[in-house]
PDB file of C-alpha atoms in Angstrom:
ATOM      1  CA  UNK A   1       0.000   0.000   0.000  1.00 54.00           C
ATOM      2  CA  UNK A   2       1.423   3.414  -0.972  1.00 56.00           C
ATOM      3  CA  UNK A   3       2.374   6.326   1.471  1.00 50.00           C
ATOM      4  CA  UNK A   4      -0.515   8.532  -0.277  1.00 51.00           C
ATOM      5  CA  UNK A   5      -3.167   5.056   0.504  1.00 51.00           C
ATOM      6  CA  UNK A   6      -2.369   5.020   4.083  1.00 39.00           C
ATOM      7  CA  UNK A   7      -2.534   8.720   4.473  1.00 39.00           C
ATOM      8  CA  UNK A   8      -5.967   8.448   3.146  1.00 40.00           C
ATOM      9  CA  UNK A   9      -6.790   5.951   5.344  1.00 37.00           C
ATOM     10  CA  UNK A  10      -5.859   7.398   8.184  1.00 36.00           C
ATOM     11  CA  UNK A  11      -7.800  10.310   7.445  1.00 36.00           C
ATOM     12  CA  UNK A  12     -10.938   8.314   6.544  1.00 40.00           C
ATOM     13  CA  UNK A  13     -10.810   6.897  10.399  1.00 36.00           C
ATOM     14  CA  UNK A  14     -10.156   9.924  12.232  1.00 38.00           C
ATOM     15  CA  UNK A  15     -12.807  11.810  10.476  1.00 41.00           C
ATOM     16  CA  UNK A  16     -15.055   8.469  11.184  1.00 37.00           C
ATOM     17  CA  UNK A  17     -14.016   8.682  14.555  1.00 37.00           C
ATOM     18  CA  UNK A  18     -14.218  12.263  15.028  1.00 36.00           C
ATOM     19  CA  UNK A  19     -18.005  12.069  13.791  1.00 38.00           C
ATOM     20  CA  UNK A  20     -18.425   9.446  16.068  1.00 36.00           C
ATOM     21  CA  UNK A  21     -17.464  10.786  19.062  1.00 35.00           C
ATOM     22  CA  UNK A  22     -19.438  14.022  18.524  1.00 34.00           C
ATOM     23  CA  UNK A  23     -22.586  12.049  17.832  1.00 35.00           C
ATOM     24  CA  UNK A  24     -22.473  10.631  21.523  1.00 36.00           C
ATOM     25  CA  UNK A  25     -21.281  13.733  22.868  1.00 36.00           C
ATOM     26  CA  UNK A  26     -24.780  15.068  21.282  1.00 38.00           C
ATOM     27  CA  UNK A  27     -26.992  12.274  23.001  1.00 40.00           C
ATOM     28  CA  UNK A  28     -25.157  12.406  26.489  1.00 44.00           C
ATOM     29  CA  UNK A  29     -24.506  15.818  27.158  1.00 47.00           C
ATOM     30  CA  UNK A  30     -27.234  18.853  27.596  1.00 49.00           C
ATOM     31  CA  UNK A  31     -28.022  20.753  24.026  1.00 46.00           C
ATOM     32  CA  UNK A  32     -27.556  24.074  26.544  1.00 46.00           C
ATOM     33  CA  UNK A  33     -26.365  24.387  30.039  1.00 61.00           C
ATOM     34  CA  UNK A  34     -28.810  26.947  30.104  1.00 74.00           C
ATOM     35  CA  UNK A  35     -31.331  27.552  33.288  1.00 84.00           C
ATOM     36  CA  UNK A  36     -35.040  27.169  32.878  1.00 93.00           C
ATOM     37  CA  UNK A  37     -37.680  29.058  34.325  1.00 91.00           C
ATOM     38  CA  UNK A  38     -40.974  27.303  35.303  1.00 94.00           C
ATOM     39  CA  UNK A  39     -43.912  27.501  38.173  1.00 93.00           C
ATOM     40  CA  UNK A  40     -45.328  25.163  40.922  1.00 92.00           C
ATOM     41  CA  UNK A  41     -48.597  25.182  41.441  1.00 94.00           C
ATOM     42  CA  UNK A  42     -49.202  24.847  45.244  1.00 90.00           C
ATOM     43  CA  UNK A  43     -52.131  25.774  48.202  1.00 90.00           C
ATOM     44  CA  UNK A  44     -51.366  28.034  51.013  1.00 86.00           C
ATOM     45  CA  UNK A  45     -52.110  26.901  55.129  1.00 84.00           C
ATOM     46  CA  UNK A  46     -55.585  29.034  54.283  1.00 89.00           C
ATOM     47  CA  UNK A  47     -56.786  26.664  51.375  1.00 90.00           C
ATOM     48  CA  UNK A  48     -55.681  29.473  48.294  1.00 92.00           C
ATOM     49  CA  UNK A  49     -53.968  28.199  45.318  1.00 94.00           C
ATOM     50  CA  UNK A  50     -50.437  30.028  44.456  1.00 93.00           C
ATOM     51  CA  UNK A  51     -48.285  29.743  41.521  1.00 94.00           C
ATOM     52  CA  UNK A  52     -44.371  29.232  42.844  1.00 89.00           C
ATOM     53  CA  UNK A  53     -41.626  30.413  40.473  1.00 90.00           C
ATOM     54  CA  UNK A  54     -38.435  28.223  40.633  1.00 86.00           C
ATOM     55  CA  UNK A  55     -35.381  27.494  38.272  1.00 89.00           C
ATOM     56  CA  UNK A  56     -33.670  24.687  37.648  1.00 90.00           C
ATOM     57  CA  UNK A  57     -29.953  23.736  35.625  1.00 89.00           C
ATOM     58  CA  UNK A  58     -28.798  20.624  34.498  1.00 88.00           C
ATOM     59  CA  UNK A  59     -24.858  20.449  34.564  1.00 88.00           C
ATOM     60  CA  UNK A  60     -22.870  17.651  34.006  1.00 90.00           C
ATOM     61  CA  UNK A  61     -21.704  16.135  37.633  1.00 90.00           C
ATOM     62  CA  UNK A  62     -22.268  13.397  39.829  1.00 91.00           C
ATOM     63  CA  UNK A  63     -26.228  12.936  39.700  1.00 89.00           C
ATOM     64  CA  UNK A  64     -26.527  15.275  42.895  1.00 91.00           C
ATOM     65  CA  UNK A  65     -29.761  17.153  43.604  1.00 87.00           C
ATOM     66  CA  UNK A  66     -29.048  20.807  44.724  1.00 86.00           C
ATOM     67  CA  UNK A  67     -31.873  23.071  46.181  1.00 77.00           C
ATOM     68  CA  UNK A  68     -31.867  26.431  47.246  1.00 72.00           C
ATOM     69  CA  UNK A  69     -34.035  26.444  49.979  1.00 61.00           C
ATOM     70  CA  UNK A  70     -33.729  29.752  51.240  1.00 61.00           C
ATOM     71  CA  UNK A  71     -37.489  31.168  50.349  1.00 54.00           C
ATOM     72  CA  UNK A  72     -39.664  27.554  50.799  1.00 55.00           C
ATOM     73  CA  UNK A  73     -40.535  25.155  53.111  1.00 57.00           C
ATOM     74  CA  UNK A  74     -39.312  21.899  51.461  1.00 57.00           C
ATOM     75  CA  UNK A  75     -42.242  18.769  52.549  1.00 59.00           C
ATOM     76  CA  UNK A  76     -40.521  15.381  52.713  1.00 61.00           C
ATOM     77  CA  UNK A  77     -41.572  14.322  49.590  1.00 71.00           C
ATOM     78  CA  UNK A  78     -39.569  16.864  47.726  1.00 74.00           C
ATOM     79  CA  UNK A  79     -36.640  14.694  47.472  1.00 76.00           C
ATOM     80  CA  UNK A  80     -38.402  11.852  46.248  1.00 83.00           C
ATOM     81  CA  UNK A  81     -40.254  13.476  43.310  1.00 87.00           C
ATOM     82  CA  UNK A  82     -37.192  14.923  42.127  1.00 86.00           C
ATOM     83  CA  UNK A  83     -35.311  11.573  41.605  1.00 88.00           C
ATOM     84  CA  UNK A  84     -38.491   9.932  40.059  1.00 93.00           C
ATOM     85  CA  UNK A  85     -39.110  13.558  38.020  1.00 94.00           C
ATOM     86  CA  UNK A  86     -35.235  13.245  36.777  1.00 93.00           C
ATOM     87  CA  UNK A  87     -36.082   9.466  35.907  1.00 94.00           C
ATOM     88  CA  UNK A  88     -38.860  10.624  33.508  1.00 96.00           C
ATOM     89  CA  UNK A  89     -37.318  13.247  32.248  1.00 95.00           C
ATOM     90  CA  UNK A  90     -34.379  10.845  31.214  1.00 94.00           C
ATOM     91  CA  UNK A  91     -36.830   9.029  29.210  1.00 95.00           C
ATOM     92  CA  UNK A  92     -37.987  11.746  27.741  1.00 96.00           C
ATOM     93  CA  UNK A  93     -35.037  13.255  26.785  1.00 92.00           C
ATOM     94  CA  UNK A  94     -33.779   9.759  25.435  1.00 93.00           C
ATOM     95  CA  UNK A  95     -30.726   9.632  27.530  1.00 90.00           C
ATOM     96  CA  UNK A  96     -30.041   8.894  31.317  1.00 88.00           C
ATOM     97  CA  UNK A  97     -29.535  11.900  33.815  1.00 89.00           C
ATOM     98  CA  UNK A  98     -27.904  10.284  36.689  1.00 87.00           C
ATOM     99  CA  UNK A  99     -24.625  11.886  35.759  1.00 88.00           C
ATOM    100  CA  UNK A 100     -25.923  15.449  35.531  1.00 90.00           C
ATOM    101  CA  UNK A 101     -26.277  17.589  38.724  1.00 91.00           C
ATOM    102  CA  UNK A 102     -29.652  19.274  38.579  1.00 90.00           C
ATOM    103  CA  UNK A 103     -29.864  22.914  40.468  1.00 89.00           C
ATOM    104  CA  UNK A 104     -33.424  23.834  41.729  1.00 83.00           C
ATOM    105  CA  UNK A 105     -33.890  27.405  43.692  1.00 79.00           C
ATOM    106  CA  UNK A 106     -37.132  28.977  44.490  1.00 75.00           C
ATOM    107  CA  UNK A 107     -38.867  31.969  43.841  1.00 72.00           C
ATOM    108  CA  UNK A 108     -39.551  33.948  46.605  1.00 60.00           C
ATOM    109  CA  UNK A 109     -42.712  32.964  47.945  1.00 54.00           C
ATOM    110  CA  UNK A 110     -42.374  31.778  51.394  1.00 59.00           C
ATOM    111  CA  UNK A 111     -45.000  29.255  51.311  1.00 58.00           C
ATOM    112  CA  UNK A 112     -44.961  24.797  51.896  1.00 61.00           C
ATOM    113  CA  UNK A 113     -43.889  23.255  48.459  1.00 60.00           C
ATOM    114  CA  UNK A 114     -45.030  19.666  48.180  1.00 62.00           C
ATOM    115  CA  UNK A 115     -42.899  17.723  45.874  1.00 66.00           C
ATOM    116  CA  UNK A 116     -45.385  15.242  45.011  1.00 84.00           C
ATOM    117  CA  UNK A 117     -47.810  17.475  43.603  1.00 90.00           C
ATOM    118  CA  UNK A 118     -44.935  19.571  41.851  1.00 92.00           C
ATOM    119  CA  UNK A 119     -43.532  16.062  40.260  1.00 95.00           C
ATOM    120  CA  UNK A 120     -44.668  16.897  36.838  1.00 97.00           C
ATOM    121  CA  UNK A 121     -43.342  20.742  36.627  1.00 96.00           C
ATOM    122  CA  UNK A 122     -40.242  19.471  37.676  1.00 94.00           C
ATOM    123  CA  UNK A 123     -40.334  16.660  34.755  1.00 96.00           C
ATOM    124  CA  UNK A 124     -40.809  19.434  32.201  1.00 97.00           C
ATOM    125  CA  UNK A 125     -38.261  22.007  33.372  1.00 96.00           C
ATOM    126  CA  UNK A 126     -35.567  18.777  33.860  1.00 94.00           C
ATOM    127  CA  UNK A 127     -36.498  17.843  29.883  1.00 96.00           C
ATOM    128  CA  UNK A 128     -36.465  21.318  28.745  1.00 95.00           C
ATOM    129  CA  UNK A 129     -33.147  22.135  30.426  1.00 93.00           C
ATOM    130  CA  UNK A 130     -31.406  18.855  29.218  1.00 92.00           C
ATOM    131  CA  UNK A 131     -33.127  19.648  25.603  1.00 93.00           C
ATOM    132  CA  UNK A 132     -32.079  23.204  25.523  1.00 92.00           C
ATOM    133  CA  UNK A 133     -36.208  24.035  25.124  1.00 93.00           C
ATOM    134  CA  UNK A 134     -38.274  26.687  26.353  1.00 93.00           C
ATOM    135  CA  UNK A 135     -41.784  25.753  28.807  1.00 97.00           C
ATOM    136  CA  UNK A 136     -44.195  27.357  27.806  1.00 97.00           C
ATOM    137  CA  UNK A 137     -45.323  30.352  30.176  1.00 96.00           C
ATOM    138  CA  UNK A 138     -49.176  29.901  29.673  1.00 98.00           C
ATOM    139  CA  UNK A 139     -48.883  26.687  30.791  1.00 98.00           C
ATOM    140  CA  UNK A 140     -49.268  24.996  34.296  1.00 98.00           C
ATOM    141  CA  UNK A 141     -49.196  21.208  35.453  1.00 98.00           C
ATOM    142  CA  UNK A 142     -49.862  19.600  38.763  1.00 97.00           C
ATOM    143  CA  UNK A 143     -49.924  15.822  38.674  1.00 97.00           C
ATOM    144  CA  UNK A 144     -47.407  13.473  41.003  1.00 96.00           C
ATOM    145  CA  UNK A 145     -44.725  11.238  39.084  1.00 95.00           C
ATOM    146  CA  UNK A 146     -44.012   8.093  39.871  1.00 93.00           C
ATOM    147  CA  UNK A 147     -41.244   5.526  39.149  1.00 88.00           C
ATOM    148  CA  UNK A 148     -42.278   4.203  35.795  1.00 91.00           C
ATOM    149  CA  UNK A 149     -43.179   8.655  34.585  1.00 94.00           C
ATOM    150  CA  UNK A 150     -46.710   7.657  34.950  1.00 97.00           C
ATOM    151  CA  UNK A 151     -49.055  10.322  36.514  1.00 98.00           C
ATOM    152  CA  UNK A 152     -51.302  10.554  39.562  1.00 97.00           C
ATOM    153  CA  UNK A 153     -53.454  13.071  41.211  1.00 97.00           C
ATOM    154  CA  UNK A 154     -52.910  15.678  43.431  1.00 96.00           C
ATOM    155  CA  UNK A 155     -54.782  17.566  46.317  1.00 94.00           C
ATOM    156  CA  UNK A 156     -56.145  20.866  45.404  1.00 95.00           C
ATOM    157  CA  UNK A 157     -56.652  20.946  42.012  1.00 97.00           C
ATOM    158  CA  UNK A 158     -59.489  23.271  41.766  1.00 98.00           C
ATOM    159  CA  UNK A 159     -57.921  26.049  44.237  1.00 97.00           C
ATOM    160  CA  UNK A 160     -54.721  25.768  41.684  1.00 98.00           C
ATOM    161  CA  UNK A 161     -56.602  26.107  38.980  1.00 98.00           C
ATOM    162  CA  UNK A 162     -58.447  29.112  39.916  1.00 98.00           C
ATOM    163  CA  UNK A 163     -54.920  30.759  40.709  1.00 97.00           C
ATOM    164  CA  UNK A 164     -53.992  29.578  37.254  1.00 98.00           C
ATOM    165  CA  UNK A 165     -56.173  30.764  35.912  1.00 98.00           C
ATOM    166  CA  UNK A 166     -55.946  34.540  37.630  1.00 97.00           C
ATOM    167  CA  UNK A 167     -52.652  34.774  36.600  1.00 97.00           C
ATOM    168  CA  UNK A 168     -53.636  34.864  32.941  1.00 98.00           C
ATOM    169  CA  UNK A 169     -52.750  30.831  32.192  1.00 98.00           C
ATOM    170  CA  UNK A 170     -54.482  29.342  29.604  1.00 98.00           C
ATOM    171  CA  UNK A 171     -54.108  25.522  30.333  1.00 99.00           C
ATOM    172  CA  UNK A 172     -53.705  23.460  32.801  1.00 99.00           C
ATOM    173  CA  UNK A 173     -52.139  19.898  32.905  1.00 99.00           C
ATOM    174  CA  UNK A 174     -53.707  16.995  35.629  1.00 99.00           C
ATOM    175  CA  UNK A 175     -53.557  13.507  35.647  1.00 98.00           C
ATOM    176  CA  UNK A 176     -56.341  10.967  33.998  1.00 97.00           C
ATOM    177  CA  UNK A 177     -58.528  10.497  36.409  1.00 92.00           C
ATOM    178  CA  UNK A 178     -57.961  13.974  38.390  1.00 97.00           C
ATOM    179  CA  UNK A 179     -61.339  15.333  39.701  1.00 96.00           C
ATOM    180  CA  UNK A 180     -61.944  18.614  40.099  1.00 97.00           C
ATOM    181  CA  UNK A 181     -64.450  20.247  41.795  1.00 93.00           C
ATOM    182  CA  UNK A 182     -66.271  23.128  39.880  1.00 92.00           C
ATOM    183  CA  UNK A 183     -64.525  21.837  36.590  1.00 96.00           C
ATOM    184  CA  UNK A 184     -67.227  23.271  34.300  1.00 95.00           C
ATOM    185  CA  UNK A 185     -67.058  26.508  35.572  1.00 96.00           C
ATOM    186  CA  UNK A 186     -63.218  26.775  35.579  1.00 96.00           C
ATOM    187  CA  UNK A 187     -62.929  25.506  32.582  1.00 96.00           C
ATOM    188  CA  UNK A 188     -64.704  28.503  30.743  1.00 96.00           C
ATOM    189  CA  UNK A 189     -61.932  30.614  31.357  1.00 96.00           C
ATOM    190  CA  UNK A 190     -59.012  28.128  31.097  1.00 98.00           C
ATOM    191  CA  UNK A 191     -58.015  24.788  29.306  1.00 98.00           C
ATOM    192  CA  UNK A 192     -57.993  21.231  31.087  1.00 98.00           C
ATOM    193  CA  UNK A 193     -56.138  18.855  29.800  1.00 98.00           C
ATOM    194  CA  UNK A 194     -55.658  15.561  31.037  1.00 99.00           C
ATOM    195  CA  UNK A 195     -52.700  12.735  30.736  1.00 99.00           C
ATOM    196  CA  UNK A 196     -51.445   9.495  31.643  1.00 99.00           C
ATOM    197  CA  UNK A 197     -47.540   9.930  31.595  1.00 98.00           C
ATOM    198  CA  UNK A 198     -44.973  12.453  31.445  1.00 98.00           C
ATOM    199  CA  UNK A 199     -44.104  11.570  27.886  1.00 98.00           C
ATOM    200  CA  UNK A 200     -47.862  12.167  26.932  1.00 98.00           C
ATOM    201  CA  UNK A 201     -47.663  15.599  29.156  1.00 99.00           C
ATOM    202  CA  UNK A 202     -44.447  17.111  28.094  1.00 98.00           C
ATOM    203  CA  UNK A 203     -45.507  18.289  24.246  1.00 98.00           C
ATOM    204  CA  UNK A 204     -48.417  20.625  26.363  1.00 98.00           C
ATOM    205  CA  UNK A 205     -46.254  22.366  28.219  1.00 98.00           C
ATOM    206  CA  UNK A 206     -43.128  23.014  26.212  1.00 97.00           C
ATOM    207  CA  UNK A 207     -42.748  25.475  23.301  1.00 91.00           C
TER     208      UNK A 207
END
């Protein structure tokens, strides 16, 4: 084989090679390290529904969860939904998180954040960060996530709603099977949508 044959071939694998390499570094690291802004929906100690701005950032790390806790009160469950929301997200994205650190803080409302309820918000801003995709800001969710990124209900619904609603949303994301008290009046000034899975959710709520 001639000097010119081999040089070619060498070529020919390092550019196969290089091409390689970036088309894993595409599927296993975030499109943007960029931070996502998104709400919870949650219900004050007097029974009112609130809408509770957070952020979150996916960086690549050593799967820790990092939350600013400095303006909520954090319920136990808060932990959990945020492994089983990074778990769905991971499936949604097509590629596993548990090497990316994901950064959470709060807004500054000073009021009890329940994880379980928030499990689907957090599913969306975790795929939207990874995807480097924007939520859509007339768009709220409140379902709980669970292991497999199926959906279940959530406590509240109709006082969250209402807030939604006040704040100028125009849908709102629950679980199959979520009921909701006054649902035909609050629906004439906001969309309901139901689904069954975080996969089936995401597409309403991102842009």
């Amino acid at each position: 084989m001639g000097t010119d044959r081999v040089l070619i071939l060498i070529i020919m694998v390092a550019g196969l090679f290089a091409a390689s390499a970036a088309f894993l570094l595409g599927q296993a690291v975030p499109a943007t390290e960029q931070e996502v802004q998104y709400q919870a929906a949650a219900v004050t100690e007097d029974g009112q529904g609130v809408l509770v701005p957070f952020s979150i950032a996916m960086r690549p790390g050593t799967g820790r969860i990092l939350v600013d806790i400095q303006n909520a009160i954090y319920r136990e469950d808060v932990e959990q939904s945020l492994r089983y929301a990074r778990n769905a997200a991971g499936k949604i994205a097509g590629s596993s998180l548990a090497s990316y650190d994901v950064e959470f803080a709060f807004g500054d409302r000073e009021v009890g954040v329940g994880g379980g309820s928030a499990g689907m918000a957090f599913t969306a801003a975790m795929a939207a960060a990874f995807q480097g995709r924007k939520l859509n800001p007339l768009a709220v969710a409140s379902a709980t996530i669970q292991p497999d990124g199926t959906l279940g209900p959530v406590a509240g619904a109709g006082e969250k709603i209402f807030a939604a609603q006040q704040d100028g949303k125009t849908l709102f994301l629950l679980s199959i099977g979520q009921r909701v008290e006054n649902e035909a009046e609050l629906s004439k000034r906001i969309r309901i949508v139901r689904a069954a899975t975080a996969a089936e959710a995401y597409p309403y709520l991102v842009q």
